[in-house]
CSV table of C-alpha atoms in Angstrom, one decimal:
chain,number,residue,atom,x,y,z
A,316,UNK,CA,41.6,-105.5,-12.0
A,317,UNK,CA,44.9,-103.7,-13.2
A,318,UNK,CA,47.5,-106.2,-14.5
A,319,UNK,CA,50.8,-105.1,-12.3
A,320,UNK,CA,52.6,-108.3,-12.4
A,321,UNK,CA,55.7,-109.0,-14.2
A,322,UNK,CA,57.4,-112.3,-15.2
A,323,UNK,CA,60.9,-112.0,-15.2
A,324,UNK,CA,63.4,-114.7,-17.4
A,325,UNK,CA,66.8,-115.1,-17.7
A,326,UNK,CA,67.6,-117.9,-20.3
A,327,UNK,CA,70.6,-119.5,-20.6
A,328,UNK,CA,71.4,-122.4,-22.4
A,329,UNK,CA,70.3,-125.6,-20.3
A,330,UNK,CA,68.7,-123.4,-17.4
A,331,UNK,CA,65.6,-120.8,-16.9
A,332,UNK,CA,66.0,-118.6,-14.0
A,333,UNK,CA,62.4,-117.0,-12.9
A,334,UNK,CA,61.1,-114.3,-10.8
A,335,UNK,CA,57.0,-113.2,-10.0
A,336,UNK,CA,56.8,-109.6,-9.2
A,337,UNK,CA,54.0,-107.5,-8.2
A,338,UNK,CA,54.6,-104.2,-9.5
A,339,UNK,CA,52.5,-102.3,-7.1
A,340,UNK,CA,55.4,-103.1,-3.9
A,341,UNK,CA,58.0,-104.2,-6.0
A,342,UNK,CA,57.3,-107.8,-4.0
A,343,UNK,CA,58.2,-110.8,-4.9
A,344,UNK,CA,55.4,-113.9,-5.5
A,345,UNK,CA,57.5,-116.5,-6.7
A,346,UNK,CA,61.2,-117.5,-7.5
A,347,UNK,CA,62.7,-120.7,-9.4
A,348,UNK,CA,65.1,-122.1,-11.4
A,349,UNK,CA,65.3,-124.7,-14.0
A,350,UNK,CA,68.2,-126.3,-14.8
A,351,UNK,CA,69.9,-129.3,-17.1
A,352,UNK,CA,66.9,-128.5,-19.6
A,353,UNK,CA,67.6,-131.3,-22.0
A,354,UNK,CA,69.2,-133.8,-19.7
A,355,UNK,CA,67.0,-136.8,-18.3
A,356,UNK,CA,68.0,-135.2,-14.8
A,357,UNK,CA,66.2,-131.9,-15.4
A,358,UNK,CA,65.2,-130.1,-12.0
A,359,UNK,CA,62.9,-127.2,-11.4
A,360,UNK,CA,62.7,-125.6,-7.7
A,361,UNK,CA,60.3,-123.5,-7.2
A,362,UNK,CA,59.9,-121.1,-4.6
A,363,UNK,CA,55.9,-119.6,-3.7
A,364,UNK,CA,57.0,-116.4,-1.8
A,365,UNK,CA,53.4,-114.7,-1.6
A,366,UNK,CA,51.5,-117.9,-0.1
A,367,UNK,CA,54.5,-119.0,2.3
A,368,UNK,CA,54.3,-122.2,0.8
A,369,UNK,CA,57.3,-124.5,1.2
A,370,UNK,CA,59.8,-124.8,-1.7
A,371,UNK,CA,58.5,-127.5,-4.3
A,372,UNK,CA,61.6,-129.2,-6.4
A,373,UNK,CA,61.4,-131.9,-9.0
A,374,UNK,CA,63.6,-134.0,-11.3
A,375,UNK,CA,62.7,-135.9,-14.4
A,376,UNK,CA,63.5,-135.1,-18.4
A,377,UNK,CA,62.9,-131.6,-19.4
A,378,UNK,CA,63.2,-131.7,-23.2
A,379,UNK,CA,63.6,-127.7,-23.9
A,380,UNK,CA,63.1,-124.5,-23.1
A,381,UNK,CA,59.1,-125.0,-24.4
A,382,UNK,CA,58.9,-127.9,-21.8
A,383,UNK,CA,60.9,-125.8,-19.1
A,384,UNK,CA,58.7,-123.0,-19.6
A,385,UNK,CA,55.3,-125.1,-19.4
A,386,UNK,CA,56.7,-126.5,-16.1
A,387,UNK,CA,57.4,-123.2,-14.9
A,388,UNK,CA,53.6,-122.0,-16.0
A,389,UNK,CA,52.1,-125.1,-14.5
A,390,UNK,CA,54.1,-124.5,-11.1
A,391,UNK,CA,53.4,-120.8,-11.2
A,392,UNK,CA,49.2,-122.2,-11.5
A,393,UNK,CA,49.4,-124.2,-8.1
A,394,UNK,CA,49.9,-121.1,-6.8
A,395,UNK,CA,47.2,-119.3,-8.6
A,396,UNK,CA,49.9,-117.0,-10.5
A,397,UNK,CA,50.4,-118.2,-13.6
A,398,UNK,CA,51.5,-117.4,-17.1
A,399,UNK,CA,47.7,-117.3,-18.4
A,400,UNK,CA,46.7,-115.0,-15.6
A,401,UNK,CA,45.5,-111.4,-16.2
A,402,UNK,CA,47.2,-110.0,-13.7
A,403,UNK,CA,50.1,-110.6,-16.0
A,404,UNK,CA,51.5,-107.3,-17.4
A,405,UNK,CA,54.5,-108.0,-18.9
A,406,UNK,CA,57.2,-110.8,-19.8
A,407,UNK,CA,60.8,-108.9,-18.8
A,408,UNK,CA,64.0,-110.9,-20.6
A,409,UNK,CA,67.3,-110.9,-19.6
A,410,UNK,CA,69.1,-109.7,-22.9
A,411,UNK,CA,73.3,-110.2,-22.7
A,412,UNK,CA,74.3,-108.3,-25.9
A,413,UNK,CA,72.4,-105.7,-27.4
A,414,UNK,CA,75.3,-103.8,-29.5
A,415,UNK,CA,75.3,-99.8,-30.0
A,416,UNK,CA,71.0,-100.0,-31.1
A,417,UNK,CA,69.9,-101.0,-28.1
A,418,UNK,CA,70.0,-98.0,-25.7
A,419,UNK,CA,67.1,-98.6,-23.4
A,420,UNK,CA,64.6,-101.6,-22.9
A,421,UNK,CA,62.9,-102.7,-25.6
A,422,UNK,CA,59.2,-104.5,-26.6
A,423,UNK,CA,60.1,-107.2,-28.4
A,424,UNK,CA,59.0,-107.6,-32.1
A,425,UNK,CA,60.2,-109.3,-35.8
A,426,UNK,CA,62.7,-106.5,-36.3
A,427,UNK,CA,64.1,-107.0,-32.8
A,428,UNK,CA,64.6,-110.5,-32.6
A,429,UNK,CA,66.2,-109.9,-36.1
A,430,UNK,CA,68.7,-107.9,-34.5
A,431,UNK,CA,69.4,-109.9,-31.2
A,432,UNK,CA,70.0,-112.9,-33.5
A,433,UNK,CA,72.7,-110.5,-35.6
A,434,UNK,CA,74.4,-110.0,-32.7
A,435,UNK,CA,75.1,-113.7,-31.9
A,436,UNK,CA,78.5,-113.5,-33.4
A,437,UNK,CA,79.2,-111.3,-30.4
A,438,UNK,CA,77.6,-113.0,-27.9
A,439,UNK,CA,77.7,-116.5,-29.0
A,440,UNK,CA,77.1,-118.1,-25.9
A,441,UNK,CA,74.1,-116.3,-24.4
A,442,UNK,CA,72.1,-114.2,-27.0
A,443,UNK,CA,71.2,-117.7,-28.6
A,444,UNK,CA,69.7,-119.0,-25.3
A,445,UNK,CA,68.4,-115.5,-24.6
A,446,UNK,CA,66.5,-115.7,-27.7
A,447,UNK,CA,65.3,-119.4,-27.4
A,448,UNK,CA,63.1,-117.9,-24.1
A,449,UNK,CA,61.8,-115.0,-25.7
A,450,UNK,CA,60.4,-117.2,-28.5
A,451,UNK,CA,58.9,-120.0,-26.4
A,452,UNK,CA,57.6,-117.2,-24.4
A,453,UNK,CA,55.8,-115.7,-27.1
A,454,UNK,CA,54.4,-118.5,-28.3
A,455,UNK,CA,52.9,-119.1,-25.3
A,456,UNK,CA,51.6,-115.4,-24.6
A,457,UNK,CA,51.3,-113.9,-27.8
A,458,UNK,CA,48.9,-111.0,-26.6
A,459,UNK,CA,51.5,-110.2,-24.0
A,460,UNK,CA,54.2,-107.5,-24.3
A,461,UNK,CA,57.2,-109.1,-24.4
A,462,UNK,CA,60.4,-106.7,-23.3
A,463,UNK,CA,64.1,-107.0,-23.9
A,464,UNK,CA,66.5,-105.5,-21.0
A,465,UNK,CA,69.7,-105.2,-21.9
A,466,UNK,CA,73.3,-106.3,-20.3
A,467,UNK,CA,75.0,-103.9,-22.5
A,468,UNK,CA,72.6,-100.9,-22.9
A,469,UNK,CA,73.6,-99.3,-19.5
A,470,UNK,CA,76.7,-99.0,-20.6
A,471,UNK,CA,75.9,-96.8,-23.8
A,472,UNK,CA,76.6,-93.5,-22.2
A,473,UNK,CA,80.1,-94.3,-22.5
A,474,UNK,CA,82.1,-91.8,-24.7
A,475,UNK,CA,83.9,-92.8,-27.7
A,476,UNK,CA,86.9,-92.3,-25.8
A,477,UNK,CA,86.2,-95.2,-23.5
A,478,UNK,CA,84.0,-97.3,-25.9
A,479,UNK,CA,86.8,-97.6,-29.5
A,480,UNK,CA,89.6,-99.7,-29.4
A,481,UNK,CA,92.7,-98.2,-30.9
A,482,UNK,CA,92.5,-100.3,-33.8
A,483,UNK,CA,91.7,-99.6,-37.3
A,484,UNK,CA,88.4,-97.7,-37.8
A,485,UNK,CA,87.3,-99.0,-40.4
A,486,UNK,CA,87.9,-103.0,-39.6
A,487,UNK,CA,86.4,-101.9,-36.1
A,488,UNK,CA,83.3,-101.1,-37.4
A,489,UNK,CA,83.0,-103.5,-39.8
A,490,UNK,CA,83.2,-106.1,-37.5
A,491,UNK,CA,81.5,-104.1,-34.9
A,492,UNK,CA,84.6,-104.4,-32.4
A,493,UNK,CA,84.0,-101.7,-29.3
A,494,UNK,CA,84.0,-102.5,-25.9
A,495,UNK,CA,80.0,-102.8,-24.6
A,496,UNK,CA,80.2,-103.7,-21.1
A,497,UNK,CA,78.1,-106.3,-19.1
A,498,UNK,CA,76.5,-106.7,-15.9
A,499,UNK,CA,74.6,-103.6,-16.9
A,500,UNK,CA,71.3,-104.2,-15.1
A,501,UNK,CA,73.4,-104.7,-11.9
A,502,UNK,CA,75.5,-101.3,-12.2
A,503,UNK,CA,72.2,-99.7,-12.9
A,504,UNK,CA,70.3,-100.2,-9.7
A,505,UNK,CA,73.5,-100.2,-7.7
A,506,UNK,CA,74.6,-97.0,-8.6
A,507,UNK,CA,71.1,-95.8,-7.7
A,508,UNK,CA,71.0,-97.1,-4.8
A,509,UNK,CA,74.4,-96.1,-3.6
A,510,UNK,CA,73.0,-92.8,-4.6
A,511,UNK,CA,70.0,-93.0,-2.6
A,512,UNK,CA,71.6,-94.9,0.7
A,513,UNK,CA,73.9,-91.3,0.7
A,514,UNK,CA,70.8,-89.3,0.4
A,515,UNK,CA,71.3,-88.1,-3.1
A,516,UNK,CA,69.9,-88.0,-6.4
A,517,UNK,CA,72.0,-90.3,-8.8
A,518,UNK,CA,72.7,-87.0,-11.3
A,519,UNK,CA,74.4,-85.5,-8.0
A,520,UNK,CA,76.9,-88.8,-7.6
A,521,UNK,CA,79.9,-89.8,-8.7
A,522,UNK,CA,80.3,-93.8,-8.0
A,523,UNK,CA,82.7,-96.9,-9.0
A,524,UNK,CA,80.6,-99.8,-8.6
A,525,UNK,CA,82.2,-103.1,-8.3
A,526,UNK,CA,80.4,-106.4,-9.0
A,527,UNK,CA,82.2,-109.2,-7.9
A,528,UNK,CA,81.0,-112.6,-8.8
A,529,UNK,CA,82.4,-115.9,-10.5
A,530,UNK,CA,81.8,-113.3,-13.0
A,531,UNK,CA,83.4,-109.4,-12.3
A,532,UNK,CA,83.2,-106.0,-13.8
A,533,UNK,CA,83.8,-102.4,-12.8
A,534,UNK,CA,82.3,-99.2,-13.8
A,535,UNK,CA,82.5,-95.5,-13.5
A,536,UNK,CA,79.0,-93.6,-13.0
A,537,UNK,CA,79.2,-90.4,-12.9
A,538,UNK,CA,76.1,-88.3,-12.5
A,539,UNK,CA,73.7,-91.9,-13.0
A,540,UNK,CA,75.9,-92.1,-16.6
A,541,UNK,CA,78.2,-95.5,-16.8
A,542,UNK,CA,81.6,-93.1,-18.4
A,543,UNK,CA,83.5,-96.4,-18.4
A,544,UNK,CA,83.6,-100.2,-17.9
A,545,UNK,CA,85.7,-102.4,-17.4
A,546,UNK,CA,84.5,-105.4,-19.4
A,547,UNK,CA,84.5,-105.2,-23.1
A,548,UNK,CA,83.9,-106.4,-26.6
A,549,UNK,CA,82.9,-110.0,-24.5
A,550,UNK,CA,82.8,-110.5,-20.5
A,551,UNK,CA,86.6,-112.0,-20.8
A,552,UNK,CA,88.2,-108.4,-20.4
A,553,UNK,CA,88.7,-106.7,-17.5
A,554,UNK,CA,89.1,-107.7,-13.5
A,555,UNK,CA,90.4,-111.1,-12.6
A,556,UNK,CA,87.6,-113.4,-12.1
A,557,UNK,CA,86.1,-116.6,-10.8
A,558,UNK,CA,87.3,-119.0,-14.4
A,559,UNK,CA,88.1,-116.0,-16.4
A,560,UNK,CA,91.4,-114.2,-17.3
A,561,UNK,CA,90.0,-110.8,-17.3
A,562,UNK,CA,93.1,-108.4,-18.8
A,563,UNK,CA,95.7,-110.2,-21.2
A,564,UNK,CA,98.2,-109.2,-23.7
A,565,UNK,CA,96.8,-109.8,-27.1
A,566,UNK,CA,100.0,-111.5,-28.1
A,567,UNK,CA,99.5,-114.6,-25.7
A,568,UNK,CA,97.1,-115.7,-27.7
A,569,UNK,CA,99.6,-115.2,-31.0
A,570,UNK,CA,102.2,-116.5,-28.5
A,571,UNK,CA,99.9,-119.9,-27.4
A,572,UNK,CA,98.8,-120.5,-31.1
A,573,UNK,CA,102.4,-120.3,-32.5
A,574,UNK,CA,104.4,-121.6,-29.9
A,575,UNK,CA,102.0,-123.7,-27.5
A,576,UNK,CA,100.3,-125.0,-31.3
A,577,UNK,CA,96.9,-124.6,-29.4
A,578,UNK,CA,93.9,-124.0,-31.6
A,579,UNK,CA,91.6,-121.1,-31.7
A,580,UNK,CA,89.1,-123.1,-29.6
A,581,UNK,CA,91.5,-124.2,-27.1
A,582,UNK,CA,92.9,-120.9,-26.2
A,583,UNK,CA,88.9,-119.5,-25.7
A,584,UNK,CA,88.4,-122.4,-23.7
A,585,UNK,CA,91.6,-121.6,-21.4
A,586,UNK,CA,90.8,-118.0,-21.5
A,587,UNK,CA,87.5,-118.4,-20.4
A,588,UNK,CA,86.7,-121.4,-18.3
A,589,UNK,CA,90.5,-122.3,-17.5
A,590,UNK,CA,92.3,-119.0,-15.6
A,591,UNK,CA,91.7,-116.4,-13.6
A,592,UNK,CA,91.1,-117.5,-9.9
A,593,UNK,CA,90.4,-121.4,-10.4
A,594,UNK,CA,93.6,-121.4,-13.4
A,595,UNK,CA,95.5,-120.0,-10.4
A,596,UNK,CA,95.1,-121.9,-7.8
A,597,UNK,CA,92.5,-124.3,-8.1
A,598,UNK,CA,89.4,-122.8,-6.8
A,599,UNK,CA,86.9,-120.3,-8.0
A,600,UNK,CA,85.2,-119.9,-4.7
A,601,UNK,CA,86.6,-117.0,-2.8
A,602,UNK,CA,85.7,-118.6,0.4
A,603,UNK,CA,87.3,-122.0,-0.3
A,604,UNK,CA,90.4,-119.3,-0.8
A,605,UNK,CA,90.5,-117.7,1.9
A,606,UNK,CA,90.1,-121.3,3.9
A,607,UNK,CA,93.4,-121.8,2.1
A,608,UNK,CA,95.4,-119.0,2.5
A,609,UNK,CA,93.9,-119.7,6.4
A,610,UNK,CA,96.2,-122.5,6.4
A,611,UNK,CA,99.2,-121.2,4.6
A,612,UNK,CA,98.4,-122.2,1.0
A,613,UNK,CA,101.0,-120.1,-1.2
A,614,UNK,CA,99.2,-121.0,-4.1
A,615,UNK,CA,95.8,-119.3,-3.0
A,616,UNK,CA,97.7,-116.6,-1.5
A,617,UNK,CA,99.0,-115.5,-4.5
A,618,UNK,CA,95.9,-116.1,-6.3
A,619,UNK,CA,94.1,-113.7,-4.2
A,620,UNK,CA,97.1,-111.1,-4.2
A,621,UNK,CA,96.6,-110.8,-8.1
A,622,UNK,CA,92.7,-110.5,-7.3
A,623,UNK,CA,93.2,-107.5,-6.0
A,624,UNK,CA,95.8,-106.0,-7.4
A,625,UNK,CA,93.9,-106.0,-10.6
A,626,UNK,CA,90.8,-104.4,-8.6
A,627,UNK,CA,93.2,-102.1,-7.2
A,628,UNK,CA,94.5,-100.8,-10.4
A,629,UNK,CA,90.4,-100.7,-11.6
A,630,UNK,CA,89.4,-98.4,-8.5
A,631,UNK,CA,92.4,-96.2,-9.1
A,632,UNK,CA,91.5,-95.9,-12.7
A,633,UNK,CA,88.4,-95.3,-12.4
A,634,UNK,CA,88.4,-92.3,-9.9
A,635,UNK,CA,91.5,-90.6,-12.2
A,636,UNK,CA,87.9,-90.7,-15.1
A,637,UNK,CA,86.1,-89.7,-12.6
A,638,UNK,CA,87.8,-87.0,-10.8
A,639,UNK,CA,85.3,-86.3,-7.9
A,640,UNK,CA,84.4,-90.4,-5.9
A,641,UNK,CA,81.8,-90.3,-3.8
A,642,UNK,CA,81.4,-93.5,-3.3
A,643,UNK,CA,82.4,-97.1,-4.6
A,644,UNK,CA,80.2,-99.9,-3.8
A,645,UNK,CA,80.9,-103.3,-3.4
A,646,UNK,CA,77.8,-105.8,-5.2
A,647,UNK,CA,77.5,-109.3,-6.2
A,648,UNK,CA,78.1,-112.4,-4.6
A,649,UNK,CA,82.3,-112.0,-3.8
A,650,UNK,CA,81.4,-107.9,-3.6
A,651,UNK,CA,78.6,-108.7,-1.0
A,652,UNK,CA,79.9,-111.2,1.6
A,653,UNK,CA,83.6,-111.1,1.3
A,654,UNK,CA,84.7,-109.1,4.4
A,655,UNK,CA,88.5,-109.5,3.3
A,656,UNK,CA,88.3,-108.5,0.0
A,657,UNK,CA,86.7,-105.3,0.8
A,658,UNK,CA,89.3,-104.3,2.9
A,659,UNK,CA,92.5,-105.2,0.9
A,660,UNK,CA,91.1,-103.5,-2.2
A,661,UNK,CA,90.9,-100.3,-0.2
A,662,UNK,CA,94.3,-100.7,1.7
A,663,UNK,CA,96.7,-98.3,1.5
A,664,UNK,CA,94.5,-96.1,-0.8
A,665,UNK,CA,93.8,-93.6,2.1
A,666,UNK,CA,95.1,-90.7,0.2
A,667,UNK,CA,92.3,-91.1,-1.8
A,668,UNK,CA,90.1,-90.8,0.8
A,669,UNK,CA,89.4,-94.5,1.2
A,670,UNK,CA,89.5,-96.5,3.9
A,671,UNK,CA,86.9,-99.3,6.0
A,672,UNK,CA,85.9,-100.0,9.2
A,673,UNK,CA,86.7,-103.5,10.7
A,674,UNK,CA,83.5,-103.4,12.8
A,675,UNK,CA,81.4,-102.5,10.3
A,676,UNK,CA,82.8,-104.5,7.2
A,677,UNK,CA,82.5,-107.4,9.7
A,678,UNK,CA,79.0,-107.2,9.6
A,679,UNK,CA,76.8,-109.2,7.6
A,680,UNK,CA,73.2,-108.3,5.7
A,681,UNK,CA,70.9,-107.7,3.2
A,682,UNK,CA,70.4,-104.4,3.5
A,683,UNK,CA,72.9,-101.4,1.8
A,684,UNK,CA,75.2,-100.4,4.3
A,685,UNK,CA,78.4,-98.1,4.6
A,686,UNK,CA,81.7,-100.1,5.9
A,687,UNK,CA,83.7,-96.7,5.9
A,688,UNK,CA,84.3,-95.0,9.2
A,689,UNK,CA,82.0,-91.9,10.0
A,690,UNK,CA,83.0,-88.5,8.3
A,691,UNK,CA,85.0,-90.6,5.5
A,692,UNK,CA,85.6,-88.4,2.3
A,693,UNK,CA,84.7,-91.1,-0.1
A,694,UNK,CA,81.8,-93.5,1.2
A,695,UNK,CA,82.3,-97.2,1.1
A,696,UNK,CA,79.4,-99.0,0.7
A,697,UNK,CA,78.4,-103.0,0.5
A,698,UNK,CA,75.2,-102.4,-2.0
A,699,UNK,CA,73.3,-106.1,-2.7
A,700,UNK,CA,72.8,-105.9,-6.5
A,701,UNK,CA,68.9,-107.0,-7.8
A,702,UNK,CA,68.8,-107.5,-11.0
A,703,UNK,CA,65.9,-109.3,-11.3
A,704,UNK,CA,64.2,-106.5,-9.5
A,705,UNK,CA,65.8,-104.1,-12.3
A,706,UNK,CA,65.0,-105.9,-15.0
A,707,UNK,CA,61.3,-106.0,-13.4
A,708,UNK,CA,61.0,-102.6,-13.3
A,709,UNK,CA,62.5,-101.0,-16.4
A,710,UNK,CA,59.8,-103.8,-18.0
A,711,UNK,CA,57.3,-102.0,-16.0
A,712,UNK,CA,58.1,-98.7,-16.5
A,713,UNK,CA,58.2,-99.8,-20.4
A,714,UNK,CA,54.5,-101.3,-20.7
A,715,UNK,CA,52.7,-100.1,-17.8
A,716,UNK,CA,51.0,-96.8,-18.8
A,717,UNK,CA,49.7,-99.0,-21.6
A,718,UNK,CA,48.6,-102.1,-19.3
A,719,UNK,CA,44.8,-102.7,-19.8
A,720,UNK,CA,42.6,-103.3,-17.3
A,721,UNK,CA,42.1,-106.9,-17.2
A,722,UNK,CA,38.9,-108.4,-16.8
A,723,UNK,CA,38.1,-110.7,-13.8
A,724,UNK,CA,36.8,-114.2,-14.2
C-alpha cells in the first residue's frame, strides 16, 4: 500500500498539539493535545476522528516531550494508526522562526537542526520547544522524512522595503534584526482560499488577511505573494492583541528602564504577557469583552475601541501597499466568530469599497463565507484558517513523489 498519511506536531514548551491526516482526501483520523508535559498533572485527549470513537482523555505525570510523544504513538495504536505504521508518509513540524534561509518547507537533517537552533536567539520561546519534537520524533522514526514548515517562510516574498528596519545596516545584519512575520502557515491557506471562494486563481488576487487570535497579525498578498506583515522581528509588533502590546514607541522601554527602574525582563514580561487587551481592561477574551461593554463597562469599551482602531489603521495601510483589494478576510479564532468586530473594523471605510452585511455577518459556520452585501467592490470574507491542514500538505507535497510503497503485514 502507498504511505499517504501525515503526522502533524506542533511543540511548544509543556504541550504537543497533534493531527492524523490522510493525504488522499485531506481527512482527518485523529486529533489531540498534550499538555503540562512535565507536571504530575499531565493530560492527553485524544480525539479518533476515522473510527467515530468517543474522545479518550487522561491525566497522570508526563515526564517530556519523549514520554508525551510515546503516549501520543500508543493512543494513535488503539486506533490502529500509529507512529510505527507504514502508512506513515511523513512527520510535518510546526517551525516558528526560520530566519531569511528558510524559504519553503524543509526535510529535516544535521545542517537544519543546526540552523533552527541558531535561530533561538530570535525565537527564544518557541524554536527550543519546536526543536525538542523534531528530535524525539526522530528518534523514534528515524527512516521517516521528517519536514520543517515554517511560521516565517511565507512571509519571505516581502521586499526589502517592507522587511529592513531603518536602523543601521550593518548592526541589522549582524544581529540579524528584520521584520519576519508569523502566522505564516495561516496567511498561506487563507489567502488561497479567499482566492478560491471568489473564483480565482491566488496570482489573480489582491487580499489583506487578518488573523485574529489571543495572538493577531495582518498581511498583504498580492498575487498569492505576502508584500507585507504586520508582525515583525518577534510576534510583539503589530495589531493589538489578546496579552500583547502589538505597536509601541521604542522609547517606552528606555522610558520604563530609566524612569519606571524596571529590568530588561520585566518590561518583556509586561510587553508580552501584561498589555494589550487583558493590560487594558482585564480580559483577553473578546467575548467576555463584549459581555462587558454589554453592561456599560468603560474600561472594556475603550479596550475594544483601541482594538480596532489599530486594525483599522492595518486595513488602511495595507490596501494603500496594495493598491487594488479584492478582498480582506477575517481568520482565527476572534477573526472567525466575532460578529462585532467584523463590522467595526469595516465601518465608515465605505469609500474604500468596504462595507458588511448584518444578516450575513450574523451568521455563524465553518465553511468560508462572504459577509459583504452582493455586488460589493471589495469582498469581505470570514475564511476559518487550518493550519494544521497547511502544514499537512506543504509536508506532503514535500515527500510524497518520493513516498515508497509500503509493504503490508
Amino acid at each position: 500500500m502507498t504511505a499517504t498519511r501525515v503526522l502533524v506536531l506542533n511543540s511548544g514548551s509543556s504541550s504537543v498539539k497533534y493531527q492524523l491526516l490522510d493525504m488522499r482526501d485531506s481527512s482527518r483520523l485523529a486529533v489531540g493535545l498534550v499538555e503540562r508535559i512535565g507536571e504530575e498533572t499531565s493530560r492527553l485527549k485524544h480525539t479518533p476522528l476515522a473510527s467515530g470513537a468517543k474522545a479518550r482523555e487522561w491525566t497522570g505525570p508526563i515526564a517530556d516531550h519523549d514520554a508525551a510523544l510515546k503516549a501520543v504513538s500508543a493512543e494513535l495504536a488503539k486506533d490502529g494508526l500509529g507512529i510505527d505504521s507504514p502508512e506513515l508518509a511523513a512527520i510535518g513540524h510546526r517551525v516558528v522562526h526560520g530566519g531569511k534561509k528558510f524559504t519553503e518547507p524543509t526535510v529535516i537533517d544535521d545542517a537544519v537542526l543546526a540552523e533552527i537552533e541558531r535561530l533561538i536567539p530570535v525565537a527564544p520561546l518557541h524554536n527550543p520547544a519546536n526543536l525538542t519534537g523534531i528530535r524525539t520524533a526522530m528518534g523514534l522514526r528515524p527512516d521517516l522524512p521528517q519536514v520543517a514548515v515554517f511560521d516565517t517562510a511565507f512571509h519571505t516574498t516581502m521586499p526589502e522595503s517592507a522587511a529592513r528596519y531603518a536602523i543601521d545596516v550593518e548592526t541589522a545584519d549582524r544581529h540579524r534584526i528584520r521584520r519576519y512575520g508569523f502566522h505564516g502557515t495561516s496567511h498561506a491557506y487563507v489567502s488561497r482560499a479567499t482566492a478560491k471562494l471568489l473564483g480565482k486563481a491566488p496570482e489573480d488576487v489582491n487580499v489583506i488577511v487578518l488573523h485574529l487570535g489571543n495572538g493577531a497579525s495582518a498581511s498583504a498578498v498580492r498575487g498569492g505573494k505576502c508584500v507585507d506583515t504586520s508582525m515583525g522581528l518577534t510576534p510583539l509588533e503589530g495589531l493589538v492583541m489578546g496579552t500583547r502590546s502589538g505597536d509601541t514607541d521604542p522609547a517606552v522601554i528606555f522610558h520604563l528602564a530609566r524612569v519606571g527602574e524596571m529590568s530588561i525582563a520585566e518590561i518583556d514580561t509586561l510587553l508580552n504577557k501584561k498589555s494589550g487587551l487583558i493590560g487594558l481592561c482585564g480580559d483577553n477574551d473578546m467575548r467576555e469583552i463584549r459581555r462587558r461593554i454589554d453592561e456599560g463597562d468603560e474600561r472594556a469599551q475603550l479596550a475594544f475601541d483601541i482594538y480596532i482602531h489599530r486594525l483599522k489603521k492595518y486595513i488602511g495601510a495595507y490596501y494603500a501597499v496594495l493598491g487594488r483589494v479584492d478582498a480582506i478576510a477575517f481568520t482565527a479564532g476572534v477573526g472567525e466568530n466575532a460578529a462585532p468586530v467584523r463590522e467595526a473594523a469595516v465601518a465608515g471605510l465605505d469609500q474604500l469599497g468596504l462595507a458588511v452585511d448584518a444578516g450575513l455577518n450574523a451568521v455563524r459556520g465553518d465553511e468560508p463565507r462572504l459577509i459583504s452585501p452582493p455586488g460589493a467592490r471589495v469582498a469581505v470574507a470570514v475564511v476559518p484558517t487550518d493550519e494544521e491542514l497547511e502544514i499537512a500538505t506543504q509536508t506532503y507535497a514535500l515527500v510524497g513523489e518520493n513516498t515508497v510503497e509500503a509493504t503490508a503485514e
